[in-house]
JSON list of C-alpha atoms in Angstrom, two decimals:
[
{"chain": "A", "resi": 1031, "resn": "MET", "atom": "CA", "xyz": [21.62, -9.68, 11.13]},
{"chain": "A", "resi": 1032, "resn": "SER", "atom": "CA", "xyz": [23.54, -6.39, 11.76]},
{"chain": "A", "resi": 1033, "resn": "GLY", "atom": "CA", "xyz": [21.95, -3.74, 13.23]},
{"chain": "A", "resi": 1034, "resn": "LYS", "atom": "CA", "xyz": [22.43, -1.49, 9.90]},
{"chain": "A", "resi": 1035, "resn": "LYS", "atom": "CA", "xyz": [19.08, -0.61, 7.87]},
{"chain": "A", "resi": 1036, "resn": "MET", "atom": "CA", "xyz": [18.56, -2.82, 4.88]},
{"chain": "A", "resi": 1037, "resn": "TYR", "atom": "CA", "xyz": [17.38, -1.25, 1.93]},
{"chain": "A", "resi": 1038, "resn": "TRP", "atom": "CA", "xyz": [15.65, -2.50, -0.82]},
{"chain": "A", "resi": 1039, "resn": "ILE", "atom": "CA", "xyz": [15.36, -1.57, -4.86]},
{"chain": "A", "resi": 1040, "resn": "PRO", "atom": "CA", "xyz": [11.72, 0.41, -4.79]},
{"chain": "A", "resi": 1041, "resn": "LEU", "atom": "CA", "xyz": [9.21, -0.68, -7.22]},
{"chain": "A", "resi": 1042, "resn": "GLU", "atom": "CA", "xyz": [7.77, 1.69, -9.89]},
{"chain": "A", "resi": 1043, "resn": "SER", "atom": "CA", "xyz": [4.04, 2.82, -9.73]},
{"chain": "A", "resi": 1044, "resn": "ASN", "atom": "CA", "xyz": [3.34, 0.16, -12.96]},
{"chain": "A", "resi": 1045, "resn": "PRO", "atom": "CA", "xyz": [0.28, -2.08, -12.96]},
{"chain": "A", "resi": 1046, "resn": "SER", "atom": "CA", "xyz": [2.31, -4.44, -15.42]},
{"chain": "A", "resi": 1047, "resn": "MET", "atom": "CA", "xyz": [4.89, -4.85, -12.85]},
{"chain": "A", "resi": 1048, "resn": "LEU", "atom": "CA", "xyz": [2.94, -4.50, -9.66]},
{"chain": "A", "resi": 1049, "resn": "THR", "atom": "CA", "xyz": [0.66, -7.66, -11.26]},
{"chain": "A", "resi": 1050, "resn": "LYS", "atom": "CA", "xyz": [3.49, -9.53, -11.99]},
{"chain": "A", "resi": 1051, "resn": "PHE", "atom": "CA", "xyz": [5.26, -8.93, -8.69]},
{"chain": "A", "resi": 1052, "resn": "ALA", "atom": "CA", "xyz": [1.38, -9.96, -6.69]},
{"chain": "A", "resi": 1053, "resn": "HIS", "atom": "CA", "xyz": [1.80, -13.27, -9.04]},
{"chain": "A", "resi": 1054, "resn": "GLY", "atom": "CA", "xyz": [4.72, -13.86, -7.76]},
{"chain": "A", "resi": 1055, "resn": "LEU", "atom": "CA", "xyz": [3.53, -13.47, -4.23]},
{"chain": "A", "resi": 1056, "resn": "GLY", "atom": "CA", "xyz": [0.69, -16.05, -4.79]},
{"chain": "A", "resi": 1057, "resn": "ALA", "atom": "CA", "xyz": [-1.92, -13.85, -6.14]},
{"chain": "A", "resi": 1058, "resn": "SER", "atom": "CA", "xyz": [-4.37, -15.44, -8.34]},
{"chain": "A", "resi": 1059, "resn": "SER", "atom": "CA", "xyz": [-4.01, -14.97, -12.17]},
{"chain": "A", "resi": 1060, "resn": "GLN", "atom": "CA", "xyz": [-7.70, -13.67, -12.48]},
{"chain": "A", "resi": 1061, "resn": "TYR", "atom": "CA", "xyz": [-6.24, -10.60, -10.16]},
{"chain": "A", "resi": 1062, "resn": "GLY", "atom": "CA", "xyz": [-3.88, -7.67, -10.79]},
{"chain": "A", "resi": 1063, "resn": "PHE", "atom": "CA", "xyz": [-3.47, -3.81, -10.47]},
{"chain": "A", "resi": 1064, "resn": "SER", "atom": "CA", "xyz": [-5.05, -1.03, -12.76]},
{"chain": "A", "resi": 1065, "resn": "ASP", "atom": "CA", "xyz": [-4.24, 2.36, -13.26]},
{"chain": "A", "resi": 1066, "resn": "VAL", "atom": "CA", "xyz": [-6.58, 4.48, -12.14]},
{"chain": "A", "resi": 1067, "resn": "LEU", "atom": "CA", "xyz": [-7.02, 7.83, -14.87]},
{"chain": "A", "resi": 1068, "resn": "GLY", "atom": "CA", "xyz": [-8.89, 10.21, -12.51]},
{"chain": "A", "resi": 1069, "resn": "LEU", "atom": "CA", "xyz": [-10.95, 10.36, -9.29]},
{"chain": "A", "resi": 1070, "resn": "ASP", "atom": "CA", "xyz": [-14.26, 11.90, -10.92]},
{"chain": "A", "resi": 1071, "resn": "GLU", "atom": "CA", "xyz": [-17.53, 9.69, -10.88]},
{"chain": "A", "resi": 1072, "resn": "GLU", "atom": "CA", "xyz": [-16.93, 8.92, -14.67]},
{"chain": "A", "resi": 1073, "resn": "LEU", "atom": "CA", "xyz": [-13.44, 7.89, -14.24]},
{"chain": "A", "resi": 1074, "resn": "LEU", "atom": "CA", "xyz": [-13.78, 5.75, -11.08]},
{"chain": "A", "resi": 1075, "resn": "ALA", "atom": "CA", "xyz": [-16.82, 4.14, -13.06]},
{"chain": "A", "resi": 1076, "resn": "MET", "atom": "CA", "xyz": [-13.97, 2.64, -15.43]},
{"chain": "A", "resi": 1077, "resn": "ILE", "atom": "CA", "xyz": [-11.87, 0.92, -12.69]},
{"chain": "A", "resi": 1078, "resn": "PRO", "atom": "CA", "xyz": [-12.98, -2.94, -12.79]},
{"chain": "A", "resi": 1079, "resn": "ASP", "atom": "CA", "xyz": [-15.20, -4.33, -10.45]},
{"chain": "A", "resi": 1080, "resn": "PRO", "atom": "CA", "xyz": [-14.80, -5.44, -7.77]},
{"chain": "A", "resi": 1081, "resn": "CYS", "atom": "CA", "xyz": [-11.92, -3.09, -6.70]},
{"chain": "A", "resi": 1082, "resn": "TYR", "atom": "CA", "xyz": [-10.51, -4.24, -3.38]},
{"chain": "A", "resi": 1083, "resn": "ALA", "atom": "CA", "xyz": [-7.77, -1.35, -2.81]},
{"chain": "A", "resi": 1084, "resn": "PHE", "atom": "CA", "xyz": [-6.27, 1.77, -4.20]},
{"chain": "A", "resi": 1085, "resn": "LEU", "atom": "CA", "xyz": [-2.06, 1.92, -4.14]},
{"chain": "A", "resi": 1086, "resn": "LEU", "atom": "CA", "xyz": [-1.31, 5.79, -4.23]},
{"chain": "A", "resi": 1087, "resn": "LEU", "atom": "CA", "xyz": [2.14, 7.03, -4.97]},
{"chain": "A", "resi": 1088, "resn": "TYR", "atom": "CA", "xyz": [2.97, 10.50, -3.78]},
{"chain": "A", "resi": 1089, "resn": "PRO", "atom": "CA", "xyz": [5.71, 13.01, -2.89]},
{"chain": "A", "resi": 1090, "resn": "TYR", "atom": "CA", "xyz": [6.98, 12.01, 0.68]},
{"chain": "A", "resi": 1091, "resn": "GLU", "atom": "CA", "xyz": [8.69, 15.21, 1.64]},
{"chain": "A", "resi": 1092, "resn": "LYS", "atom": "CA", "xyz": [6.20, 17.58, 0.70]},
{"chain": "A", "resi": 1093, "resn": "MET", "atom": "CA", "xyz": [3.49, 15.29, 2.57]},
{"chain": "A", "resi": 1094, "resn": "LYS", "atom": "CA", "xyz": [5.54, 15.18, 5.85]},
{"chain": "A", "resi": 1095, "resn": "PRO", "atom": "CA", "xyz": [3.48, 17.67, 7.81]},
{"chain": "A", "resi": 1096, "resn": "LEU", "atom": "CA", "xyz": [-0.13, 15.78, 6.69]},
{"chain": "A", "resi": 1097, "resn": "ARG", "atom": "CA", "xyz": [1.60, 12.68, 7.95]},
{"chain": "A", "resi": 1098, "resn": "GLN", "atom": "CA", "xyz": [2.21, 14.31, 11.47]},
{"chain": "A", "resi": 1099, "resn": "LYS", "atom": "CA", "xyz": [-0.97, 15.91, 11.46]},
{"chain": "A", "resi": 1100, "resn": "GLN", "atom": "CA", "xyz": [-3.19, 12.79, 11.13]},
{"chain": "A", "resi": 1101, "resn": "GLU", "atom": "CA", "xyz": [-0.96, 10.75, 13.72]},
{"chain": "A", "resi": 1102, "resn": "GLU", "atom": "CA", "xyz": [-1.49, 13.77, 16.47]},
{"chain": "A", "resi": 1103, "resn": "GLU", "atom": "CA", "xyz": [-5.10, 14.02, 15.76]},
{"chain": "A", "resi": 1104, "resn": "VAL", "atom": "CA", "xyz": [-5.47, 10.20, 16.18]},
{"chain": "A", "resi": 1105, "resn": "LEU", "atom": "CA", "xyz": [-3.64, 9.97, 19.21]},
{"chain": "A", "resi": 1106, "resn": "ALA", "atom": "CA", "xyz": [-5.51, 12.48, 20.70]},
{"chain": "A", "resi": 1107, "resn": "LYS", "atom": "CA", "xyz": [-9.16, 11.30, 19.45]},
{"chain": "A", "resi": 1108, "resn": "GLY", "atom": "CA", "xyz": [-8.50, 7.88, 19.61]},
{"chain": "A", "resi": 1109, "resn": "GLN", "atom": "CA", "xyz": [-9.87, 5.14, 16.63]},
{"chain": "A", "resi": 1110, "resn": "TYR", "atom": "CA", "xyz": [-11.02, 1.98, 16.32]},
{"chain": "A", "resi": 1111, "resn": "VAL", "atom": "CA", "xyz": [-8.81, -0.52, 14.37]},
{"chain": "A", "resi": 1112, "resn": "SER", "atom": "CA", "xyz": [-10.62, -3.81, 13.55]},
{"chain": "A", "resi": 1113, "resn": "PRO", "atom": "CA", "xyz": [-8.51, -7.25, 15.06]},
{"chain": "A", "resi": 1114, "resn": "LYS", "atom": "CA", "xyz": [-8.61, -8.27, 11.57]},
{"chain": "A", "resi": 1115, "resn": "LEU", "atom": "CA", "xyz": [-6.74, -5.65, 9.65]},
{"chain": "A", "resi": 1116, "resn": "PHE", "atom": "CA", "xyz": [-2.80, -6.76, 8.79]},
{"chain": "A", "resi": 1117, "resn": "PHE", "atom": "CA", "xyz": [-0.47, -3.99, 9.20]},
{"chain": "A", "resi": 1118, "resn": "ILE", "atom": "CA", "xyz": [3.05, -4.01, 8.64]},
{"chain": "A", "resi": 1119, "resn": "LYS", "atom": "CA", "xyz": [5.57, -1.39, 9.83]},
{"chain": "A", "resi": 1120, "resn": "GLN", "atom": "CA", "xyz": [8.15, -0.30, 7.13]},
{"chain": "A", "resi": 1121, "resn": "LEU", "atom": "CA", "xyz": [11.78, -1.26, 8.55]},
{"chain": "A", "resi": 1122, "resn": "ILE", "atom": "CA", "xyz": [13.57, -1.58, 5.45]},
{"chain": "A", "resi": 1123, "resn": "GLY", "atom": "CA", "xyz": [14.29, 1.20, 3.36]},
{"chain": "A", "resi": 1124, "resn": "ASN", "atom": "CA", "xyz": [12.42, 1.97, 0.08]},
{"chain": "A", "resi": 1125, "resn": "ALA", "atom": "CA", "xyz": [10.39, -1.49, 0.38]},
{"chain": "A", "resi": 1126, "resn": "CYS", "atom": "CA", "xyz": [6.93, 0.95, 0.92]},
{"chain": "A", "resi": 1127, "resn": "GLY", "atom": "CA", "xyz": [5.71, -0.16, -2.87]},
{"chain": "A", "resi": 1128, "resn": "THR", "atom": "CA", "xyz": [6.30, -3.98, -1.60]},
{"chain": "A", "resi": 1129, "resn": "ILE", "atom": "CA", "xyz": [4.67, -3.25, 1.64]},
{"chain": "A", "resi": 1130, "resn": "ALA", "atom": "CA", "xyz": [1.68, -1.34, -0.04]},
{"chain": "A", "resi": 1131, "resn": "VAL", "atom": "CA", "xyz": [0.92, -4.39, -2.08]},
{"chain": "A", "resi": 1132, "resn": "LEU", "atom": "CA", "xyz": [1.30, -6.70, 0.75]},
{"chain": "A", "resi": 1133, "resn": "HIS", "atom": "CA", "xyz": [-1.42, -4.69, 2.48]},
{"chain": "A", "resi": 1134, "resn": "ALA", "atom": "CA", "xyz": [-3.56, -4.59, -0.27]},
{"chain": "A", "resi": 1135, "resn": "LEU", "atom": "CA", "xyz": [-3.27, -8.38, -0.96]},
{"chain": "A", "resi": 1136, "resn": "ALA", "atom": "CA", "xyz": [-3.19, -9.72, 2.63]},
{"chain": "A", "resi": 1137, "resn": "ASN", "atom": "CA", "xyz": [-6.20, -8.00, 3.64]},
{"chain": "A", "resi": 1138, "resn": "ASN", "atom": "CA", "xyz": [-8.62, -9.27, 1.01]},
{"chain": "A", "resi": 1139, "resn": "ARG", "atom": "CA", "xyz": [-6.27, -12.51, 0.54]},
{"chain": "A", "resi": 1140, "resn": "SER", "atom": "CA", "xyz": [-9.89, -14.81, 0.63]},
{"chain": "A", "resi": 1141, "resn": "GLN", "atom": "CA", "xyz": [-10.71, -12.90, -2.72]},
{"chain": "A", "resi": 1142, "resn": "VAL", "atom": "CA", "xyz": [-7.48, -13.18, -4.01]},
{"chain": "A", "resi": 1143, "resn": "ALA", "atom": "CA", "xyz": [-4.79, -15.26, -3.30]},
{"chain": "A", "resi": 1144, "resn": "GLU", "atom": "CA", "xyz": [-4.32, -18.60, -4.34]},
{"chain": "A", "resi": 1145, "resn": "GLY", "atom": "CA", "xyz": [-2.61, -21.80, -3.09]},
{"chain": "A", "resi": 1146, "resn": "SER", "atom": "CA", "xyz": [0.38, -21.33, -0.93]},
{"chain": "A", "resi": 1147, "resn": "GLY", "atom": "CA", "xyz": [2.81, -19.02, -2.16]},
{"chain": "A", "resi": 1148, "resn": "PHE", "atom": "CA", "xyz": [4.66, -16.33, -0.37]},
{"chain": "A", "resi": 1149, "resn": "LEU", "atom": "CA", "xyz": [1.65, -14.28, 0.60]},
{"chain": "A", "resi": 1150, "resn": "THR", "atom": "CA", "xyz": [-0.27, -17.17, 2.34]},
{"chain": "A", "resi": 1151, "resn": "GLN", "atom": "CA", "xyz": [2.85, -18.40, 4.25]},
{"chain": "A", "resi": 1152, "resn": "TYR", "atom": "CA", "xyz": [3.84, -15.07, 5.19]},
{"chain": "A", "resi": 1153, "resn": "VAL", "atom": "CA", "xyz": [0.47, -13.99, 6.86]},
{"chain": "A", "resi": 1154, "resn": "GLU", "atom": "CA", "xyz": [-0.05, -17.34, 8.71]},
{"chain": "A", "resi": 1155, "resn": "LYS", "atom": "CA", "xyz": [3.56, -17.04, 10.19]},
{"chain": "A", "resi": 1156, "resn": "THR", "atom": "CA", "xyz": [3.12, -13.33, 11.16]},
{"chain": "A", "resi": 1157, "resn": "LEU", "atom": "CA", "xyz": [-0.62, -13.11, 12.03]},
{"chain": "A", "resi": 1158, "resn": "ASN", "atom": "CA", "xyz": [-0.17, -13.17, 15.57]},
{"chain": "A", "resi": 1159, "resn": "MET", "atom": "CA", "xyz": [2.66, -10.81, 15.65]},
{"chain": "A", "resi": 1160, "resn": "THR", "atom": "CA", "xyz": [2.79, -7.02, 16.20]},
{"chain": "A", "resi": 1161, "resn": "PRO", "atom": "CA", "xyz": [3.17, -5.03, 12.96]},
{"chain": "A", "resi": 1162, "resn": "GLU", "atom": "CA", "xyz": [6.79, -4.12, 14.20]},
{"chain": "A", "resi": 1163, "resn": "GLU", "atom": "CA", "xyz": [7.35, -7.67, 14.56]},
{"chain": "A", "resi": 1164, "resn": "ARG", "atom": "CA", "xyz": [6.00, -8.54, 11.06]},
{"chain": "A", "resi": 1165, "resn": "GLY", "atom": "CA", "xyz": [8.31, -5.88, 9.75]},
{"chain": "A", "resi": 1166, "resn": "LYS", "atom": "CA", "xyz": [11.50, -7.59, 11.59]},
{"chain": "A", "resi": 1167, "resn": "GLN", "atom": "CA", "xyz": [10.23, -10.82, 9.96]},
{"chain": "A", "resi": 1168, "resn": "LEU", "atom": "CA", "xyz": [10.41, -9.41, 6.72]},
{"chain": "A", "resi": 1169, "resn": "GLU", "atom": "CA", "xyz": [13.62, -8.59, 6.84]},
{"chain": "A", "resi": 1170, "resn": "LYS", "atom": "CA", "xyz": [14.30, -11.62, 7.03]},
{"chain": "A", "resi": 1171, "resn": "GLU", "atom": "CA", "xyz": [12.45, -13.25, 3.93]},
{"chain": "A", "resi": 1172, "resn": "ASP", "atom": "CA", "xyz": [14.77, -13.43, 1.53]},
{"chain": "A", "resi": 1173, "resn": "SER", "atom": "CA", "xyz": [12.24, -14.68, -1.53]},
{"chain": "A", "resi": 1174, "resn": "ILE", "atom": "CA", "xyz": [10.09, -11.75, -1.67]},
{"chain": "A", "resi": 1175, "resn": "GLU", "atom": "CA", "xyz": [13.25, -9.51, -1.54]},
{"chain": "A", "resi": 1176, "resn": "ALA", "atom": "CA", "xyz": [14.43, -11.43, -4.81]},
{"chain": "A", "resi": 1177, "resn": "ILE", "atom": "CA", "xyz": [11.18, -11.36, -6.14]},
{"chain": "A", "resi": 1178, "resn": "SER", "atom": "CA", "xyz": [10.86, -7.81, -5.62]},
{"chain": "A", "resi": 1179, "resn": "ALA", "atom": "CA", "xyz": [14.16, -6.96, -7.09]},
{"chain": "A", "resi": 1180, "resn": "GLU", "atom": "CA", "xyz": [13.55, -9.11, -10.22]},
{"chain": "A", "resi": 1181, "resn": "VAL", "atom": "CA", "xyz": [10.51, -7.10, -10.65]},
{"chain": "A", "resi": 1182, "resn": "ALA", "atom": "CA", "xyz": [12.11, -4.09, -10.02]},
{"chain": "A", "resi": 1183, "resn": "HIS", "atom": "CA", "xyz": [14.82, -4.54, -12.82]},
{"chain": "A", "resi": 1184, "resn": "SER", "atom": "CA", "xyz": [11.99, -5.30, -15.35]},
{"chain": "A", "resi": 1185, "resn": "GLY", "atom": "CA", "xyz": [10.45, -1.63, -15.09]},
{"chain": "A", "resi": 1186, "resn": "GLN", "atom": "CA", "xyz": [10.26, 0.82, -17.68]},
{"chain": "A", "resi": 1187, "resn": "THR", "atom": "CA", "xyz": [12.70, 3.48, -15.81]},
{"chain": "A", "resi": 1188, "resn": "GLU", "atom": "CA", "xyz": [16.33, 2.99, -15.15]},
{"chain": "A", "resi": 1189, "resn": "THR", "atom": "CA", "xyz": [16.50, 0.77, -12.07]},
{"chain": "A", "resi": 1190, "resn": "PRO", "atom": "CA", "xyz": [17.69, 2.88, -8.98]},
{"chain": "A", "resi": 1191, "resn": "ALA", "atom": "CA", "xyz": [20.08, 1.38, -6.40]},
{"chain": "A", "resi": 1192, "resn": "ALA", "atom": "CA", "xyz": [18.80, -0.32, -3.60]},
{"chain": "A", "resi": 1193, "resn": "ASP", "atom": "CA", "xyz": [20.02, 2.57, -1.12]},
{"chain": "A", "resi": 1194, "resn": "ASP", "atom": "CA", "xyz": [19.49, 5.32, -3.62]},
{"chain": "A", "resi": 1195, "resn": "LYS", "atom": "CA", "xyz": [17.24, 8.27, -1.91]},
{"chain": "A", "resi": 1196, "resn": "VAL", "atom": "CA", "xyz": [13.38, 8.23, -3.11]},
{"chain": "A", "resi": 1197, "resn": "ASP", "atom": "CA", "xyz": [11.21, 10.71, -2.69]},
{"chain": "A", "resi": 1198, "resn": "TYR", "atom": "CA", "xyz": [7.88, 8.91, -3.67]},
{"chain": "A", "resi": 1199, "resn": "HIS", "atom": "CA", "xyz": [5.93, 6.63, -1.32]},
{"chain": "A", "resi": 1200, "resn": "PHE", "atom": "CA", "xyz": [3.73, 3.81, -1.60]},
{"chain": "A", "resi": 1201, "resn": "ILE", "atom": "CA", "xyz": [0.53, 3.70, 0.71]},
{"chain": "A", "resi": 1202, "resn": "CYS", "atom": "CA", "xyz": [-2.49, 1.35, 0.30]},
{"chain": "A", "resi": 1203, "resn": "PHE", "atom": "CA", "xyz": [-6.18, 2.01, 1.17]},
{"chain": "A", "resi": 1204, "resn": "THR", "atom": "CA", "xyz": [-8.52, -0.57, 1.47]},
{"chain": "A", "resi": 1205, "resn": "ILE", "atom": "CA", "xyz": [-11.61, -2.04, 3.51]},
{"chain": "A", "resi": 1206, "resn": "VAL", "atom": "CA", "xyz": [-11.22, -4.52, 6.29]},
{"chain": "A", "resi": 1207, "resn": "ASP", "atom": "CA", "xyz": [-14.59, -5.53, 8.64]},
{"chain": "A", "resi": 1208, "resn": "GLY", "atom": "CA", "xyz": [-16.73, -2.67, 6.53]},
{"chain": "A", "resi": 1209, "resn": "HIS", "atom": "CA", "xyz": [-14.21, 0.15, 7.27]},
{"chain": "A", "resi": 1210, "resn": "LEU", "atom": "CA", "xyz": [-12.18, 2.09, 5.09]},
{"chain": "A", "resi": 1211, "resn": "TYR", "atom": "CA", "xyz": [-8.34, 1.87, 5.95]},
{"chain": "A", "resi": 1212, "resn": "GLU", "atom": "CA", "xyz": [-5.08, 4.04, 5.25]},
{"chain": "A", "resi": 1213, "resn": "LEU", "atom": "CA", "xyz": [-2.08, 1.44, 5.48]},
{"chain": "A", "resi": 1214, "resn": "ASP", "atom": "CA", "xyz": [1.13, 3.27, 5.35]},
{"chain": "A", "resi": 1215, "resn": "GLY", "atom": "CA", "xyz": [3.90, 1.61, 7.13]},
{"chain": "A", "resi": 1216, "resn": "ALA", "atom": "CA", "xyz": [6.51, 4.29, 7.83]},
{"chain": "A", "resi": 1217, "resn": "LYS", "atom": "CA", "xyz": [3.11, 5.75, 10.07]},
{"chain": "A", "resi": 1218, "resn": "LYS", "atom": "CA", "xyz": [3.00, 4.24, 13.73]},
{"chain": "A", "resi": 1219, "resn": "PHE", "atom": "CA", "xyz": [-0.47, 3.17, 12.75]},
{"chain": "A", "resi": 1220, "resn": "PRO", "atom": "CA", "xyz": [-3.32, 2.56, 10.22]},
{"chain": "A", "resi": 1221, "resn": "ILE", "atom": "CA", "xyz": [-5.94, 5.61, 9.98]},
{"chain": "A", "resi": 1222, "resn": "ASN", "atom": "CA", "xyz": [-9.48, 4.51, 10.10]},
{"chain": "A", "resi": 1223, "resn": "HIS", "atom": "CA", "xyz": [-11.38, 6.89, 7.73]},
{"chain": "A", "resi": 1224, "resn": "GLY", "atom": "CA", "xyz": [-14.89, 5.38, 8.76]},
{"chain": "A", "resi": 1225, "resn": "PRO", "atom": "CA", "xyz": [-17.62, 3.11, 7.22]},
{"chain": "A", "resi": 1226, "resn": "SER", "atom": "CA", "xyz": [-17.46, 1.91, 3.45]},
{"chain": "A", "resi": 1227, "resn": "THR", "atom": "CA", "xyz": [-18.60, -1.05, 1.66]},
{"chain": "A", "resi": 1228, "resn": "LEU", "atom": "CA", "xyz": [-17.03, -2.55, -1.43]},
{"chain": "A", "resi": 1229, "resn": "GLU", "atom": "CA", "xyz": [-19.65, -0.98, -3.47]},
{"chain": "A", "resi": 1230, "resn": "SER", "atom": "CA", "xyz": [-18.88, 2.31, -2.22]},
{"chain": "A", "resi": 1231, "resn": "PHE", "atom": "CA", "xyz": [-15.05, 1.89, -1.69]},
{"chain": "A", "resi": 1232, "resn": "LYS", "atom": "CA", "xyz": [-14.29, 3.82, -4.80]},
{"chain": "A", "resi": 1233, "resn": "LYS", "atom": "CA", "xyz": [-15.98, 6.95, -4.28]},
{"chain": "A", "resi": 1234, "resn": "ASP", "atom": "CA", "xyz": [-15.38, 6.59, -0.51]},
{"chain": "A", "resi": 1235, "resn": "ALA", "atom": "CA", "xyz": [-11.37, 6.16, -0.97]},
{"chain": "A", "resi": 1236, "resn": "ALA", "atom": "CA", "xyz": [-11.33, 8.99, -4.32]},
{"chain": "A", "resi": 1237, "resn": "LYS", "atom": "CA", "xyz": [-12.91, 11.52, -1.46]},
{"chain": "A", "resi": 1238, "resn": "VAL", "atom": "CA", "xyz": [-10.06, 10.80, 0.85]},
{"chain": "A", "resi": 1239, "resn": "LEU", "atom": "CA", "xyz": [-7.37, 11.05, -1.75]},
{"chain": "A", "resi": 1240, "resn": "GLN", "atom": "CA", "xyz": [-8.89, 14.14, -2.81]},
{"chain": "A", "resi": 1241, "resn": "LYS", "atom": "CA", "xyz": [-9.37, 15.91, 0.50]},
{"chain": "A", "resi": 1242, "resn": "ASN", "atom": "CA", "xyz": [-6.14, 14.39, 2.45]},
{"chain": "A", "resi": 1243, "resn": "TYR", "atom": "CA", "xyz": [-3.52, 14.84, -0.84]},
{"chain": "A", "resi": 1244, "resn": "ILE", "atom": "CA", "xyz": [-4.71, 16.28, -4.09]},
{"chain": "A", "resi": 1245, "resn": "GLU", "atom": "CA", "xyz": [-6.69, 19.30, -2.57]},
{"chain": "A", "resi": 1246, "resn": "ILE", "atom": "CA", "xyz": [-4.10, 20.34, -0.53]},
{"chain": "A", "resi": 1247, "resn": "ASN", "atom": "CA", "xyz": [-1.81, 20.49, -3.13]},
{"chain": "A", "resi": 1248, "resn": "PRO", "atom": "CA", "xyz": [-3.17, 21.68, -6.29]},
{"chain": "A", "resi": 1249, "resn": "ASP", "atom": "CA", "xyz": [0.17, 22.41, -8.24]},
{"chain": "A", "resi": 1250, "resn": "GLU", "atom": "CA", "xyz": [0.93, 18.99, -7.53]},
{"chain": "A", "resi": 1251, "resn": "MET", "atom": "CA", "xyz": [0.97, 16.69, -10.34]},
{"chain": "A", "resi": 1252, "resn": "ARG", "atom": "CA", "xyz": [3.23, 13.64, -8.97]},
{"chain": "A", "resi": 1253, "resn": "PHE", "atom": "CA", "xyz": [0.44, 11.91, -7.54]},
{"chain": "A", "resi": 1254, "resn": "SER", "atom": "CA", "xyz": [-0.37, 8.25, -9.32]},
{"chain": "A", "resi": 1255, "resn": "VAL", "atom": "CA", "xyz": [-3.16, 5.79, -8.14]},
{"chain": "A", "resi": 1256, "resn": "ILE", "atom": "CA", "xyz": [-3.48, 2.13, -9.02]},
{"chain": "A", "resi": 1257, "resn": "SER", "atom": "CA", "xyz": [-6.12, 0.02, -8.53]},
{"chain": "A", "resi": 1258, "resn": "LEU", "atom": "CA", "xyz": [-6.39, -3.95, -7.21]},
{"chain": "A", "resi": 1259, "resn": "GLY", "atom": "CA", "xyz": [-9.17, -5.94, -8.85]},
{"chain": "A", "resi": 1260, "resn": "PRO", "atom": "CA", "xyz": [-9.95, -8.33, -11.99]},
{"chain": "A", "resi": 1261, "resn": "ASN", "atom": "CA", "xyz": [-6.79, -8.56, -13.96]},
{"chain": "A", "resi": 1262, "resn": "VAL", "atom": "CA", "xyz": [-7.70, -6.86, -17.74]},
{"chain": "A", "resi": 1263, "resn": "ASP", "atom": "CA", "xyz": [-4.56, -8.13, -19.21]}
]
């Protein structure tokens, strides 16, 4: 493989499309993605339980200062990261949606995975690798690129080219080993947001989203949240 950076066709923030993608990777048909209509208590209660993860889509360039501040604070203070956490470094351009879905599924694979599809095979192959090595391995996986491209072309909006500059970024929030983690393949490491449980996950994650993303950008409307849980289609 040459040293030229790879680019994949970006995925939409579309629950039906992401559910189709998850099933193509080997998630059980019992599970899928649903729109999160809001982060207040009443709207959170409408999300199907059990809820295993949130995917957040946000304007990337505008939030760069937050990313840098988070990384500086973690480097200064240190943090606990569970050895059970599965984290992938994003090396492929426009693959943030693919990696966010993989983060959601891989860290909840005992609940949502079915059979020996790509998800199971990739996790088994890379379990003892570093996040960087997992990212490099993903570059070699033609099957997931094909699944991702097929799903991307089925979206509701015009499909961009693989190397188009897209100013939106997907990240994942999920629980691993009793802690709420923010998993962003563009960051150097996961962010531990403190203790959480499956029962309190929705409220805990919503507080982090409100504080770190939405409240500091009150006039910004380009946020989208999707949940992983029982398939309601």
